[in-house]
């Protein structure tokens, strides 16, 4: 049963989701915007707030649960997806959000991320990607660009970065989206979409760490650059981007995406976005500025079996077939012998 | 089937009464020695004997036939008196091939019964076993032991030559010949095995027929063949009346959890990643979904323990299990449960290490890890079962204490208990102590770390409870409110509180029962799977008039409150362990008693013989 | 420097690579074929055998190093990629092979696999995929099909499997290939290709566990089925498969691969395989029988910076710029004061 | 720069001579208190004082301004005699805002010097600090302390009003005003700071100018303002002659590894995953690539330790470091290094736990984990530095022993040592013991587990060595040959051999130096970062005529061979630790002495005061 069916949720306001804890992020941190966006969206989910749980690992981003007036568990580094899986299997009627970072979710937590995604556990995962380790005061992360100069890499990092969207899709994720900490309304929309998804809803949120990696995402923050590069994905709509006076279209040339002037392309030849096509999503996920647009929105949303649903089906079937377990019966079943 | 077993036929030949016997079946991994041993065990249980078993198989899935490392064996001791161990030296060894003979002969008593399958002693097998010449041709063998060369393969094929099975299938039944023969020698009833064959091969009449015939052929062979001049009867043991079943440690742990689930009315979420010898608990639990046991085969041990913690946070019983290196990986997660003060049960089926070590071999060397294997001060409850059947009660108790004190409980079983079995007097579940779960629902005056004055436990709140929304985590927190706190005095207070909470569990521990005089020359202190060996050794010494007693600890943290007093009642203290001396260090540090250890770390259970010697040495006497 | 440049390798035979240890796999195990294929290929690599190291985790597959008469390290479960990374950084002149299984490499070891692939460490990774945990006697693995009945899942598994090829590509792998334990020559070829690759060469080897998961890959073992489904990938050749009398072609329809009758497709419209096109590789990786062919061969092979090369460049530059480190100098550098 | 510092000007006002002083700078995370403290430290070092420092900052990166949890502070004690600790109670407190006053006032001695930045005491900040009224208006404050209200902000802005900087930039320089003022009060030379400013802001003349002016303004203010009636001089301490530098523990560990790399002529492969407070070692090493240190920022702690093991297998020096939960994750990997018998150095910068605990706070609670935090019997060498500078020698020694005995070495530093600094007499690297690495290349008679009779170390072979191709692993192996072996006696032998190998390290340990009488009423035994506090307390008691001595252990496994004998020479044994009593348990178990612990677990160093009290209590005396 979904929580909403369970009980009628009271009418909430943003305030209802603000906890009494002082928020301990640096002034100017992108996390503030995300926090307020989420607190603002919560009432629209129509879920009683006692049925909502935020689970996180460790990191600035993972401090998140303390600031939500719901149930919350700030756990250990990288393990939030596993903990959330256990919680969901125990309590499938709860609405569970996982908050993680590019280090928490993709460095130490990469394996749990892989497996929660392939299992398609019904969770909403918010990955705050600031391309840096914030809490530990600024080392490069798995999403930092090659050659990144940080405390731990004074002459530049030597690791090729991982793309969270491509990774998630490679793991078999059933819902993959991207949004940006500075576009509140879009964040709201993505959040609702992900929360409504049956299975694991994975959202990458581009987030600014103004202390250790300021403006890492400026290419999508800067007004002019944003106009040039932002590609808003909308199901059923063609992949068009760029300024009104110079629209660009993304098309397939053979098996490679290509950018062309929109007016040079016949209506029929446009690439129409289809959230249910994971193949397409994988191609879109790899795109980024400057040579390509920056996709924002829902890349993929497909139906697939949900891990804990199957577990409970098996349990229900076992009980309806042979009745609930009875330890006394079990103990005396099979080979026994009496001694008198 | 519940009845006193009737002795088998064949009473004409002289039948000698024994009060106990130790026998071992040994052969190739493919020879079905484990099955043979298990069936012989059931027959002996039927016959009303007390018994203890020791399966022993290679780490390799299916080692190449005939090799030394491919040898698989099953040993049991059965008797008309209390049997504490699978036994040390063998009265009877059945060797199905040269490798088996080579590996096991040294354990056979001089004058012991040695039965070999002659046909397996061909050039190829002899080479593989590293025999230059056929040992069966060596006269000394027949001099030292009562050697019986039996062409089991030949007799087997003969018995079923008319059946429509291929040679491979036919050959595979020869273990039933051995079983039939040895069953005759020790006057075991065949009913349980015949019964088992019927059920097992219901779908394959020919195989059923073959096994049946071969079993009887082996039995008849013993009865008629000239070579066996005598055979033996072992009277039923004096055992507490009641309904019995054979029980292994891993199954007992699983069933103990089922009992706890039913009694607490909570689902069990069991997070595990396969590993020898813990995997069978997962396999067992997965078959009992009706008890609302939800098994998660996690991606690794870290996910397994953290998934269990997530379940506990949700108000279910979070349990995880592993062995060896898998337990080492859970330390960080257990630390989270300690500071989040959530119930968690961790089953550690100890195996020989360090690192990968010897996965299928037993050991007791994880005690210190259980006590200290986490960063900083992270105290947990530690329990250890004494016998396979005891695993049932320990698992149940672990759940009860974890939920009552809101703290992780580590259970230290081992490979020997896990796979070994004993005749187990089936308990009445209603006699188990209740597991009362009270989830907090009252908003008034709620704080996440408000403590129960008696147990110091914080309230357990199920997410979904209106008005009690709260946040917890791994950062140090203020007592009562649970808010993040870096206050120095609060941290000191919390460190002491977490320790005191575990110390309070001492109030749950019954008075320590002493096997022997309440004061004397020597106290032998043990824990875990060595119970049988120690008890046998101590009783042997007592019979020899020594002033020796033993206590066996099931609670290792906290220790029984009366232990310090007891220790001081004896001149000396001996602590036998399958490690380099761990409990002995704990006792010395805790009570400043000059306890000495007896330590053999061979991947095998301790032999009561060697413990007995150690006792005598310590008492300056002779065996 | 590559080992071959280092010294002239003696002329070896297969025998030179057979160790003195008894092989402890079950009779009939697919691992035997792989072992002999690899021992047979080694001489062709032209590398002195003392410069070759096999690193493995735990599992039947991971027993592999004991049987190779080279340097070898049978480590702990799932960690071989990390251990190999450390070894490679310490000794970049060695030729390192990692042998792992579907459990070792994708369950407990998934995170290290992700990071070794994105870093593009120069290693050859052989993942023996038998879709089961062999050594622990038969539980389902991350590559087992949904609903798999095993010891740990008596009524069927509830996890959606991960595809090793799609996963590797999602992680940013630079060389991804698949081969089969029963096609020795193809194994040899793939092995040489992977070993020659600069960076991480990842090969999935479909392997038979005849004891716990017999014929899991029968769809590619069975002669008839193999003819129907096997798609041999060859750079520059069109994607054609199926029996001679009924050839099929794989083509792109919009952004989805589609199977059509070969003769219905004009030469020009055929999909020509291009190992350097990672987009294409991602689409091909997801294909499998019955609806699609089973791709076998090199899916992707692209150039990218190699982790340890960059580390050594930085080291060399530091030394050539300012000379080798001198602890005496360092100790007395910066703020110091004398007390007399 | 190497010279005796010349006293600053301003000698007209009465100058009192002190032999030591404890001062603390406290303010907002943004106020630059750490920098201020470090500069004051350098000035004092210049002045030839002995000193010890204690930085203390919030876990939050940049906590919101004005909050209590956002307060950052830097304390140091400097003196003309040996200074062992940063000091307990404060002689002088500089509070840059109300929150800082609130958090730290209680540590100020009655009659102590209290300097506050008045302009920061506005409504907003007072609210944030939870002050109903302005404490500066409260007369009692001025009665209890020597209160000096200084409008530092105002005077700062005034001093640089003409400079082309915005207000924010100008305001940021006020910490230099505080520094200048306090430097005058304690007669510190300004040269080092002026010097530092020049270098640091070479690219930004205006900022340099501003800081310089403000520093001097603060200094002049002390000299001229009426309010400061007296100031102090602290003579240079009697310190061993030679060249000194300020050294922190983490840098010393890093440099110790560099020294080992150079001496052994081997590359260091350092696998680490960032974590507080260990990260700075990674940052430091990453800057010294010229020493052939190769840093791997791994995906997690397990990859970090296993990468280090891979490097050791390759013949490099494999090192890993972490803290708290990160160390718990390395247990399995360390076990592999134990059984593979490869050198490995594990640096554990202990922090307050359990679990995430208090990342920026210090603790000593990982000793038992270092000894036992792995599955089965997996003995390793355990070392602990006593002071920040000692970290250099311990890191070097760890590499030497790991390579000589082919075994992992765990180094237990802590957050206090890591960030604290001391004036460090720069050693001559040539006086360090040699690190002789002999890789085996001889084929004749080679076996992977053939042992050196003296150390029991197996040969270290670099892959790439012709003819020595071999395989090792985590499964139990036969001694000498290294082949997989499940033989029971061999396993027992290997368990004992691995233990004996570590025990042999005792032959490397110099005689234990005793601080005090060789026999007496009380011996205080310590380890790690408590060295200073214990020594100060013991010397205080000695001065008071008590028969007390202390020993400080740098080797925790194995223990010094002469320790048992030493312990028995005293009537009582006290073991102060920042944990619940870990070393004390080890000593009780090992030597059966009735040692008692003094334990405070607050995330802070122990105060010598409280240890001194504990000493007196134990001796039944008064302080
Ligand atoms: C087991 C463990 N390892 C390391 C750490 C230290 N640590 C805390 S957060 C963090 C990385 C945080 O990065 P990210 O997930 O991107 O979060 P951010 O702070 O950038 O929001 C690390 C390495 C830890 N707390 N626990
Ligand atoms: C830390 C740890 N966890 C679990 C195990 C038990 N274990 C050994 S191998 C294995 C899985 C092997 O599967 P795979 O990698 O597919 O290898 P295969 O045997 O199938 O070749 C497991 C779970 C272990 N040895 N160590
Ligand atoms: S460090 Fe970066 S991510 Fe963390 S709180 Fe500060 S600004 Fe935000
Ligand atoms: S269990 Fe399977 S994979 Fe393992 S050796 Fe046997 S057949 Fe091969
Ligand atoms: Mg981040
Ligand atoms: Mg497998």
Coordinates of N, CA, C and O and ligand atoms in Angstrom, one line a residue, chain A residues 31 58-61 77 101-105 108 130 132-136 207, chain B residues 332, chain D residues 273-276 301 325-326 329 351, ligand 1:
Chain A
X31 N 23.5 24.1 -0.9 CA 22.6 23.2 -0.2 C 21.4 23.9 0.4 O 20.3 23.3 0.5
X58 N 27.6 10.5 4.9 CA 28.3 11.5 5.5 C 28.9 12.5 4.5 O 29.3 12.1 3.4
X59 N 28.8 13.8 4.8 CA 29.2 14.8 3.9 C 28.4 16.0 4.3 O 27.5 15.9 5.1
X60 N 28.8 17.2 3.7 CA 27.9 18.4 3.9 C 26.5 18.1 3.5 O 25.6 18.3 4.3
X61 N 26.4 17.5 2.3 CA 25.1 17.2 1.8 C 24.3 16.2 2.7 O 23.1 16.3 2.9
X77 N 29.4 6.9 6.1 CA 29.8 7.3 4.8 C 29.6 6.2 3.7 O 30.2 5.2 3.8
X101 N 26.2 12.6 -1.6 CA 27.0 13.5 -2.4 C 27.8 12.8 -3.4 O 27.7 11.5 -3.5
X102 N 28.6 13.5 -4.2 CA 29.4 12.9 -5.2 C 30.5 12.0 -4.6 O 30.9 11.0 -5.2
X103 N 30.9 12.3 -3.4 CA 31.9 11.4 -2.7 C 31.2 10.3 -2.0 O 31.5 9.1 -2.2
X104 N 30.2 10.6 -1.3 CA 29.4 9.7 -0.5 C 28.8 8.6 -1.4 O 28.8 7.4 -1.1
X105 N 28.2 9.1 -2.5 CA 27.4 8.2 -3.3 C 28.2 7.5 -4.4 O 27.8 6.5 -4.9
X108 N 33.1 6.2 -2.0 CA 33.0 5.1 -1.1 C 31.7 4.3 -1.2 O 31.6 3.1 -1.0
X130 N 28.7 18.5 -6.2 CA 29.5 19.7 -6.2 C 30.9 19.5 -6.7 O 31.7 20.4 -6.6
X132 N 33.3 18.0 -5.5 CA 34.4 18.2 -4.5 C 34.0 17.5 -3.2 O 32.8 17.1 -3.0
X133 N 35.0 17.2 -2.4 CA 34.7 16.7 -1.0 C 34.6 18.0 -0.2 O 35.6 18.6 0.1
X134 N 33.4 18.4 0.2 CA 33.2 19.6 1.0 C 33.6 19.4 2.4 O 34.5 20.1 3.0
X135 N 33.0 18.5 3.1 CA 33.1 18.3 4.5 C 34.6 18.1 4.9 O 35.0 18.6 6.0
X136 N 35.3 17.4 4.1 CA 36.7 17.2 4.5 C 37.6 18.3 4.0 O 38.8 18.2 3.9
X207 N 25.2 21.2 -7.7 CA 25.2 22.0 -6.5 C 26.5 22.8 -6.4 O 27.6 22.3 -6.7
Chain B
X332 N 32.7 -1.2 11.3 CA 32.2 0.2 11.2 C 30.7 0.3 11.4 O 30.2 1.1 12.1
Chain D
X273 N 42.2 7.7 1.8 CA 40.9 8.3 1.5 C 40.7 9.4 2.5 O 40.9 9.2 3.7
X274 N 40.4 10.6 2.0 CA 40.4 11.7 3.0 C 39.5 11.5 4.2 O 38.4 11.0 4.1
X275 N 40.0 11.9 5.3 CA 39.2 11.9 6.6 C 39.9 12.7 7.6 O 41.1 12.7 7.7
X276 N 39.1 13.5 8.4 CA 39.7 14.3 9.5 C 40.0 13.4 10.6 O 39.2 12.5 11.0
X301 N 38.5 3.5 2.1 CA 39.6 3.0 2.9 C 40.1 1.6 2.6 O 41.2 1.3 2.8
X325 N 36.2 5.8 11.9 CA 35.5 4.7 11.1 C 36.4 4.2 9.9 O 36.3 3.0 9.5
X326 N 37.3 5.1 9.4 CA 38.1 4.6 8.3 C 39.1 3.6 8.7 O 39.4 2.7 7.8
X329 N 37.4 0.1 8.8 CA 37.2 -0.6 7.5 C 38.5 -1.3 7.0 O 38.4 -2.1 6.1
X351 N 40.6 9.7 16.6 CA 39.6 10.8 16.9 C 38.5 10.2 17.8 O 38.4 9.0 17.9
Ligands
LIG1 C1 34.5 5.8 6.5 C2 34.7 7.3 6.3 N1 35.6 7.7 5.5 C3 35.9 9.0 5.3 C4 35.1 9.9 6.0 C5 35.5 11.4 5.8 N2 34.5 12.0 4.9 C6 33.4 12.6 5.4 S1 32.5 13.3 4.2 C7 33.6 12.8 3.0 C8 33.3 13.2 1.5 C9 32.2 14.1 1.3 O1 32.1 14.4 0.0 P1 30.6 14.4 -0.7 O2 29.9 13.1 -0.5 O3 30.8 14.9 -2.1 O4 29.8 15.5 0.3 P2 30.0 17.0 0.3 O5 30.6 17.4 1.6 O6 30.7 17.5 -0.9 O7 28.6 17.5 0.2 C10 34.6 12.1 3.5 C11 35.7 11.6 2.7 C12 34.1 9.5 6.8 N3 33.4 10.3 7.6 N4 33.9 8.1 7.0

